[in-house]
XYZ file of C-alpha atoms in Angstrom:
551
model
C 38.720 19.401 -7.882
C 35.174 18.307 -6.919
C 31.941 20.119 -6.772
C 30.801 21.147 -3.234
C 28.036 19.082 -1.642
C 24.473 20.389 -2.130
C 22.332 21.521 0.686
C 19.974 18.590 1.188
C 16.717 18.375 3.124
C 16.383 16.805 6.532
C 16.877 13.034 6.288
C 13.699 12.539 8.350
C 11.582 14.287 5.792
C 9.557 12.316 3.222
C 10.783 12.766 -0.285
C 7.445 12.903 -2.180
C 9.220 12.789 -5.511
C 10.766 9.525 -4.631
C 7.535 8.191 -3.341
C 5.586 9.085 -6.494
C 8.439 7.811 -8.591
C 8.242 4.475 -6.771
C 4.514 4.302 -7.233
C 4.882 5.180 -10.899
C 7.356 2.311 -11.443
C 4.958 -0.126 -9.883
C 1.861 1.348 -11.453
C 0.798 -1.857 -13.187
C 0.735 -4.215 -10.200
C -0.795 -1.396 -8.106
C -3.572 -1.152 -10.502
C -4.092 -4.807 -11.377
C -3.935 -6.231 -7.886
C -6.983 -4.349 -6.515
C -8.958 -5.158 -9.692
C -8.168 -8.894 -9.429
C -8.957 -8.986 -5.700
C -12.211 -7.034 -6.202
C -13.274 -9.281 -9.114
C -12.472 -12.508 -7.093
C -14.336 -11.173 -4.033
C -17.301 -10.257 -6.152
C -17.497 -13.757 -7.602
C -17.065 -15.492 -4.291
C -19.695 -13.255 -2.705
C -22.240 -14.080 -5.261
C -21.770 -17.766 -4.574
C -22.533 -17.472 -0.912
C -25.967 -18.357 0.418
C -28.169 -15.291 1.180
C -28.811 -14.336 4.814
C -31.842 -12.339 5.967
C -32.248 -10.130 9.087
C -35.412 -9.266 11.024
C -35.696 -7.032 14.057
C -38.238 -6.731 16.940
C -38.244 -3.990 19.625
C -39.021 -4.041 23.384
C -39.041 -1.213 25.840
C -37.680 -1.153 29.374
C -40.040 0.836 31.742
C -39.468 2.234 35.178
C -41.770 0.356 37.645
C -41.667 3.281 40.151
C -43.470 5.419 37.588
C -46.822 3.666 38.117
C -49.670 5.369 40.091
C -50.297 4.428 43.719
C -53.322 2.242 42.959
C -51.385 0.075 40.607
C -48.445 -0.167 42.915
C -50.684 -1.811 45.554
C -52.308 -4.279 43.113
C -49.492 -5.156 40.596
C -46.180 -6.774 41.417
C -43.276 -5.547 39.172
C -39.719 -6.669 38.892
C -36.813 -4.338 39.772
C -35.057 -2.431 36.994
C -32.483 -4.496 34.941
C -28.841 -3.549 35.355
C -26.731 -2.531 32.312
C -25.949 -5.438 29.958
C -28.376 -7.822 31.595
C -30.731 -8.235 28.621
C -27.758 -9.194 26.373
C -26.375 -11.668 28.929
C -29.821 -13.290 29.503
C -30.582 -13.586 25.787
C -27.245 -15.350 25.259
C -27.659 -17.729 28.188
C -28.050 -21.498 28.108
C -31.644 -21.543 29.197
C -32.864 -18.915 26.837
C -30.979 -20.443 23.906
C -32.561 -23.802 24.697
C -36.039 -22.195 24.874
C -35.484 -20.582 21.442
C -34.355 -23.830 20.031
C -37.444 -25.678 21.408
C -39.750 -23.038 20.025
C -38.206 -23.243 16.550
C -38.567 -27.003 16.540
C -42.303 -26.576 16.975
C -42.536 -24.046 14.247
C -43.308 -24.508 10.484
C -39.701 -24.016 9.348
C -38.025 -26.825 7.390
C -35.924 -29.322 9.420
C -32.794 -28.281 7.516
C -33.168 -24.614 8.410
C -33.930 -25.526 12.050
C -30.831 -27.705 12.242
C -28.684 -24.988 10.726
C -29.937 -22.343 13.119
C -29.820 -24.624 16.186
C -26.237 -25.721 15.342
C -25.084 -22.058 14.949
C -26.727 -21.047 18.313
C -25.002 -23.932 20.102
C -21.636 -23.084 18.547
C -21.991 -19.427 19.370
C -22.941 -20.304 22.962
C -19.781 -22.414 23.341
C -17.518 -19.752 21.743
C -19.322 -16.846 23.495
C -19.496 -15.010 20.189
C -22.977 -14.311 18.918
C -24.117 -13.429 15.458
C -27.480 -15.092 14.895
C -29.249 -13.089 17.612
C -27.900 -9.691 18.717
C -29.105 -6.919 21.038
C -28.765 -3.215 20.348
C -29.717 -0.980 23.325
C -30.592 2.701 23.359
C -30.931 3.560 27.071
C -30.847 6.517 29.453
C -28.786 6.542 32.705
C -31.765 4.975 34.501
C -31.610 1.954 32.088
C -34.867 3.026 30.397
C -35.170 2.889 26.738
C -35.391 0.577 23.781
C -33.868 -2.852 23.105
C -33.681 -3.963 19.473
C -33.444 -7.755 18.989
C -32.146 -8.598 15.533
C -31.979 -12.161 14.197
C -30.482 -13.662 11.048
C -31.889 -16.582 9.111
C -31.503 -18.438 5.844
C -35.003 -17.352 4.678
C -37.151 -14.286 5.509
C -39.547 -16.358 7.508
C -36.703 -17.987 9.466
C -35.362 -14.597 10.384
C -38.759 -13.438 11.491
C -39.444 -16.481 13.574
C -36.004 -16.439 15.213
C -36.518 -12.793 16.291
C -39.972 -13.475 17.437
C -39.035 -16.526 19.552
C -36.099 -14.622 21.005
C -38.317 -11.829 22.230
C -40.928 -14.295 23.580
C -38.233 -16.132 25.507
C -36.843 -12.861 26.861
C -40.253 -11.651 28.011
C -41.044 -14.946 29.568
C -37.866 -14.750 31.527
C -38.594 -11.117 32.604
C -42.028 -12.200 33.836
C -40.648 -15.225 35.710
C -38.163 -12.870 37.318
C -40.996 -10.744 38.693
C -42.846 -13.847 40.067
C -39.761 -15.328 41.754
C -40.533 -13.801 45.237
C -44.224 -14.503 45.169
C -43.706 -18.009 44.074
C -41.349 -18.707 46.984
C -43.895 -17.151 49.364
C -46.634 -19.325 47.948
C -44.557 -22.439 48.414
C -43.852 -21.477 52.009
C -47.583 -20.703 52.745
C -48.676 -23.927 51.172
C -46.271 -25.881 53.356
C -47.648 -24.109 56.497
C -51.254 -24.813 55.400
C -50.439 -28.493 55.032
C -48.875 -28.603 58.477
C -51.870 -26.799 60.129
C -54.387 -29.138 58.446
C -52.519 -32.164 59.763
C -52.396 -30.632 63.357
C -56.143 -29.828 63.250
C -56.975 -33.345 62.332
C -54.932 -34.745 65.215
C -56.178 -32.323 67.954
C -59.345 -33.145 70.095
C -59.170 -30.148 72.520
C -61.895 -27.714 71.397
C -60.044 -24.542 72.289
C -56.826 -25.534 70.634
C -58.682 -26.818 67.630
C -60.523 -23.434 67.396
C -57.209 -21.546 67.573
C -55.693 -23.685 64.809
C -58.849 -23.206 62.578
C -58.531 -19.450 63.012
C -54.828 -19.531 62.096
C -55.615 -21.630 58.992
C -58.213 -19.134 57.961
C -55.723 -16.300 58.025
C -53.290 -18.388 56.132
C -55.832 -19.108 53.460
C -56.509 -15.473 53.134
C -52.811 -14.620 52.648
C -52.456 -17.448 50.215
C -55.335 -16.154 47.998
C -53.740 -12.642 48.071
C -50.363 -14.075 46.884
C -52.158 -16.003 44.080
C -53.641 -12.750 42.836
C -50.223 -11.049 42.973
C -48.539 -13.903 41.107
C -51.164 -13.717 38.398
C -50.711 -9.907 38.108
C -46.902 -10.008 38.355
C -45.079 -8.334 35.436
C -41.581 -7.582 34.375
C -39.983 -4.277 33.145
C -39.876 -5.306 29.507
C -42.749 -4.531 27.168
C -42.980 -5.427 23.471
C -43.087 -2.403 21.140
C -42.615 -3.557 17.491
C -43.142 -7.131 16.226
C -40.694 -8.779 13.810
C -41.450 -8.593 10.051
C -40.125 -10.897 7.304
C -37.468 -8.832 5.335
C -37.639 -8.398 1.600
C -33.853 -8.356 0.907
C -30.909 -10.265 2.340
C -28.378 -8.427 4.339
C -25.518 -10.648 2.969
C -23.748 -11.262 0.808
C -23.332 -7.804 -0.672
C -21.035 -8.394 -3.728
C -20.491 -4.828 -4.769
C -19.662 -3.605 -1.175
C -17.442 -6.601 -0.497
C -15.653 -6.172 -3.795
C -15.135 -2.420 -3.255
C -13.814 -2.947 0.384
C -11.581 -5.792 -0.730
C -10.170 -3.680 -3.589
C -9.425 -0.726 -1.411
C -7.821 -2.846 1.283
C -5.651 -4.717 -1.225
C -4.638 -1.338 -2.754
C -3.573 -0.029 0.663
C -1.749 -3.297 1.409
C 0.020 -3.468 -1.948
C 0.957 0.239 -1.797
C 2.412 -0.250 1.750
C 4.384 -3.331 0.674
C 5.794 -1.550 -2.387
C 6.828 1.526 -0.343
C 8.254 -0.690 2.383
C 10.157 -2.826 -0.001
C 11.418 0.205 -1.796
C 12.577 1.864 1.506
C 14.533 -1.233 2.431
C 16.550 -0.900 -0.735
C 18.882 1.994 0.105
C 19.130 4.571 -2.721
C 21.803 7.020 -3.527
C 20.396 10.380 -2.347
C 23.618 12.319 -1.940
C 27.388 12.271 -1.937
C 27.453 10.972 1.589
C 25.998 7.634 0.291
C 28.783 7.315 -2.171
C 31.737 8.051 0.271
C 32.150 4.373 1.216
C 32.765 3.349 -2.321
C 36.098 5.106 -2.416
C 35.504 6.965 -5.719
C 35.477 10.751 -6.269
C 32.223 12.435 -7.025
C 33.210 14.379 -10.137
C 30.089 16.455 -10.371
C 26.502 16.776 -9.205
C 23.955 17.706 -11.844
C 20.436 18.949 -10.925
C 17.011 18.171 -12.193
C 15.610 20.735 -14.555
C 12.253 22.360 -15.121
C 10.463 21.269 -18.209
C 10.384 24.763 -19.611
C 14.216 24.688 -19.544
C 14.137 21.528 -21.663
C 11.742 22.851 -24.279
C 14.630 23.700 -26.618
C 16.597 20.557 -25.860
C 19.028 19.356 -23.173
C 22.103 20.998 -24.548
C 20.670 24.468 -24.672
C 19.529 23.983 -21.074
C 23.180 23.288 -20.081
C 24.205 26.796 -21.266
C 22.948 28.478 -18.045
C 21.864 27.852 -14.499
C 22.931 25.091 -12.156
C 23.421 22.522 -14.935
C 25.938 24.862 -16.619
C 27.947 25.065 -13.400
C 27.670 21.311 -12.712
C 29.056 20.439 -16.123
C 31.779 22.946 -15.576
C 32.864 21.187 -12.362
C 32.826 17.846 -14.355
C 35.038 19.288 -17.182
C 37.572 20.690 -14.693
C 37.765 17.516 -12.671
C 38.216 15.434 -15.871
C 40.959 17.667 -17.121
C 42.685 17.527 -13.825
C 42.579 13.714 -13.639
C 43.781 13.043 -17.135
C 46.395 15.843 -17.461
C 47.784 16.968 -20.740
C 48.515 13.654 -22.459
C 47.234 13.144 -25.990
C 44.155 11.348 -27.120
C 42.537 11.051 -23.744
C 39.700 8.517 -23.917
C 36.819 8.207 -21.468
C 33.905 5.732 -21.233
C 30.762 7.107 -19.793
C 28.157 4.657 -18.620
C 25.566 3.877 -15.878
C 24.192 0.926 -14.041
C 20.707 1.090 -15.682
C 19.039 2.861 -18.571
C 17.562 6.294 -17.923
C 20.174 7.640 -15.597
C 21.423 10.281 -18.017
C 24.715 8.916 -19.292
C 24.120 10.017 -22.926
C 23.028 13.604 -22.014
C 25.940 13.880 -19.611
C 28.400 12.667 -22.350
C 26.991 15.236 -24.783
C 27.044 18.101 -22.195
C 30.705 17.279 -21.228
C 31.761 17.172 -24.884
C 30.167 20.556 -25.560
C 31.865 22.019 -22.407
C 35.250 20.670 -23.471
C 34.757 21.976 -27.093
C 33.899 25.469 -25.732
C 37.150 25.364 -23.717
C 39.110 24.886 -26.952
C 39.486 21.072 -26.811
C 38.781 19.008 -29.892
C 36.326 16.186 -28.873
C 35.123 13.059 -30.600
C 31.915 11.523 -29.266
C 31.434 7.796 -30.173
C 27.918 6.358 -29.613
C 28.740 2.770 -28.646
C 25.284 2.119 -27.375
C 24.388 0.183 -30.574
C 21.167 -1.258 -29.276
C 19.638 2.017 -27.992
C 21.559 4.924 -29.634
C 20.775 8.260 -28.253
C 23.466 10.812 -29.126
C 21.783 11.983 -32.410
C 18.712 12.688 -30.425
C 20.652 14.846 -27.945
C 22.604 16.801 -30.584
C 19.942 17.006 -33.388
C 22.607 17.872 -35.975
C 20.072 18.413 -38.862
C 21.949 21.229 -40.514
C 25.507 20.244 -39.824
C 27.482 18.185 -42.361
C 30.031 15.370 -42.193
C 33.825 15.334 -42.790
C 36.375 12.618 -43.138
C 38.521 11.481 -40.225
C 42.337 11.428 -40.525
C 43.525 8.688 -42.794
C 40.165 8.258 -44.599
C 40.265 7.307 -48.218
C 38.185 10.069 -49.911
C 37.610 7.977 -52.995
C 35.387 5.592 -50.970
C 31.671 6.096 -50.254
C 31.403 7.706 -46.839
C 30.774 5.385 -43.749
C 28.955 7.706 -41.321
C 27.978 5.323 -38.483
C 29.962 3.125 -36.140
C 28.434 -0.038 -37.723
C 29.456 1.004 -41.219
C 32.945 2.086 -40.052
C 33.573 -1.443 -38.671
C 32.703 -2.803 -42.083
C 34.652 -0.117 -44.047
C 37.163 1.471 -41.572
C 38.961 3.354 -44.449
C 35.903 5.257 -45.252
C 35.089 6.707 -41.831
C 33.351 10.105 -41.700
C 32.466 12.064 -38.605
C 29.347 14.252 -38.091
C 30.072 17.835 -36.937
C 27.550 18.500 -34.131
C 29.090 21.527 -32.360
C 32.102 23.749 -31.876
C 35.166 21.511 -31.804
C 32.783 18.434 -31.367
C 32.366 15.550 -33.803
C 30.088 12.559 -33.429
C 30.350 8.953 -34.635
C 26.629 7.960 -34.417
C 25.639 4.387 -33.748
C 23.375 4.019 -36.619
C 20.347 1.736 -36.834
C 19.587 0.136 -33.476
C 20.777 -3.521 -33.216
C 18.530 -5.901 -31.273
C 20.611 -9.106 -31.534
C 23.998 -10.180 -30.262
C 25.757 -8.571 -33.257
C 26.141 -5.267 -31.500
C 28.083 -6.608 -28.622
C 30.186 -8.601 -31.091
C 31.350 -5.531 -32.935
C 32.692 -3.884 -29.701
C 34.340 -7.147 -28.654
C 36.349 -7.582 -31.780
C 40.148 -7.228 -31.410
C 40.136 -4.765 -34.299
C 38.175 -2.287 -32.182
C 41.384 -0.983 -30.471
C 43.005 -0.420 -33.810
C 39.985 1.509 -35.137
C 39.796 3.513 -31.951
C 43.415 4.536 -32.254
C 42.819 5.591 -35.892
C 39.596 7.522 -35.028
C 41.101 9.319 -32.143
C 43.875 10.969 -34.348
C 43.532 14.718 -34.251
C 41.272 14.833 -31.092
C 42.166 15.873 -27.528
C 39.351 13.827 -25.998
C 37.368 10.791 -27.086
C 34.129 10.258 -25.130
C 32.470 6.882 -25.642
C 28.831 6.490 -24.728
C 28.403 2.817 -23.845
C 25.339 0.703 -22.680
C 24.407 0.257 -18.968
C 26.903 -1.838 -17.081
C 24.396 -4.110 -15.414
C 22.532 -4.901 -18.553
C 25.267 -5.607 -21.145
C 29.016 -6.443 -21.142
C 29.807 -3.821 -23.836
C 31.251 -1.290 -21.413
C 33.648 -3.871 -19.970
C 34.694 -4.829 -23.567
C 35.408 -1.177 -24.637
C 36.843 0.177 -21.350
C 40.311 -1.593 -21.409
C 41.263 0.560 -24.391
C 40.547 3.783 -22.675
C 41.721 5.786 -19.653
C 38.788 4.668 -17.524
C 35.112 4.791 -16.927
C 32.883 7.516 -15.418
C 29.739 6.100 -13.885
C 26.561 8.208 -13.989
C 24.251 7.595 -11.033
C 20.666 8.973 -10.834
C 20.096 10.454 -7.314
C 17.075 9.330 -5.464
C 16.382 6.399 -7.877
C 19.466 4.196 -8.313
C 20.038 1.679 -5.470
C 23.403 1.693 -3.765
C 23.845 -2.013 -4.159
C 23.400 -1.611 -7.941
C 26.279 0.874 -7.941
C 28.364 -1.481 -5.935
C 27.609 -4.325 -8.317
C 28.713 -2.141 -11.296
C 32.002 -1.319 -9.528
C 32.502 -4.990 -8.641
C 32.041 -6.083 -12.251
C 34.580 -3.386 -13.255
C 37.110 -4.670 -10.709
C 36.678 -8.244 -11.944
C 37.251 -7.127 -15.590
C 40.312 -5.040 -14.461
C 38.565 -1.925 -15.708
C 39.630 1.382 -14.078
C 36.833 3.514 -12.591
C 37.663 7.266 -12.643
C 34.733 8.519 -10.659
C 31.010 9.113 -10.373
C 28.665 11.742 -11.632
C 25.612 12.256 -9.377
C 22.816 13.197 -11.788
C 19.260 14.564 -11.373
C 19.696 15.911 -7.857
C 16.774 17.906 -6.568
C 17.925 21.181 -5.113
C 16.229 23.680 -2.833
C 15.576 27.170 -3.974
C 18.594 28.496 -2.037
C 21.072 26.474 -4.196
C 24.718 27.204 -3.482
C 25.304 27.913 -7.214
C 25.302 31.642 -7.752
C 27.104 32.130 -11.104
C 26.509 31.293 -14.688
C 25.821 33.111 -17.867
C 22.161 33.196 -17.098
C 21.561 31.663 -13.678
C 18.055 30.127 -13.320
C 16.402 28.010 -10.708
C 15.941 24.244 -10.831
C 13.071 22.060 -9.949
C 12.639 18.255 -9.866
C 11.585 17.196 -13.414
C 13.408 14.417 -15.306
C 15.169 15.389 -18.522
C 13.286 14.486 -21.696
C 16.117 12.313 -23.066
C 16.215 8.758 -21.673
C 19.353 6.789 -22.369
């Protein structure tokens, strides 16, 4: 019999618990990477040469707004179309004029070469940073142009802005004079022709006519000279460039902050992407291809339910019902034969194998079965923490020599098997605790000894079930060493965290070692408030919080 599948959320929804769990697992690189990047950016920024920026402003006026008297005496250029100022300032002629003006200035030759080289490169690439134009115009193209320039020194920035504005104003004035200049050139050519004809003509009347025409031509020519002198463009300087006090770059603090934030976003995205590509076990449907039955599904619990310990929390609510499903499924699989032995393990630490072992033992004991729990996780023993048997005594196992000093831990029992004592931890439930944690290879050696099967047969006398809590299967070989002497292994899998390929690796290791896998317990499943469980001694809700015991 298997527990019914839980009602899960839509697969397209984001599991925030899983996201936060992933970020918590990678908290160290997520914190260190932005700090390292920010520090490196700060150091590199401080080593960069400073760059200063200066700005000058010009205004674009409407030539039609002048009074009638000025219109007749002053020649003005037509309004500039949108984007014309920026295109002109970044043209070949203007750039050359700017460079020529800088070469005549008081700047050092090194700074002039640096600015001139950048201007020429920007002109070739059509990407401009040294001199930029910012426009604030109305629909009639009237408004303010701000010419900003960057230099290695404050004076270089000021002079570059100043020469840029001067070159732009000179171009605008030349634009206004273009028509008059062409007319002057034409009239001067006509005047030359008339003068040559007058000198070659002897006829008085014809000569008088040519002299009259030349007089009119001279009058027109003088008027054009006046117009050329008074010609003006549509651009007028407003604010002169000033040498700046502070550089605009580098800005170490700003650069470090931006680099740190960017690296944090990138690292977080990479972590979440990498984690999403590793398929995790989120429900029974993920385990179906493995070909093993899901014996039970155990929920996550609220912390308030764990205040008194894990086992008291298993006396009510969804956890009580989930453990009930597990007990019934185990009894159905193993039947009524004597001394039924189960190994309970997981792929990695923290998936809940020890607490599941204890809860199953207590459920079997409450059903009238005599249960012996053996804590075979000698490196990280947990069963005593789960049971907390402070006020419960010990008693000898069958066949123990009562004249010998009691051996109350698994390690001591291997050294003195005839003095084995069990610790009473609950109704019909005894425990063989692991004892002091072993950090070396000796722990695995104890479980791999040929005598282990003999001791296991002796300790199992008088018990209906023997539940053996072993280390994680992907971390240590102890489970594979113990399992051949039992009826099989139950694998505890943490929902939403354990990767499916890790479960497959555990099962593959078991097949290679010829170990029988009985089924899977899907642990720490987050349930919605409308859980399908409706019964229990004291039904309570469940919410996603990890149990306090890590095993």
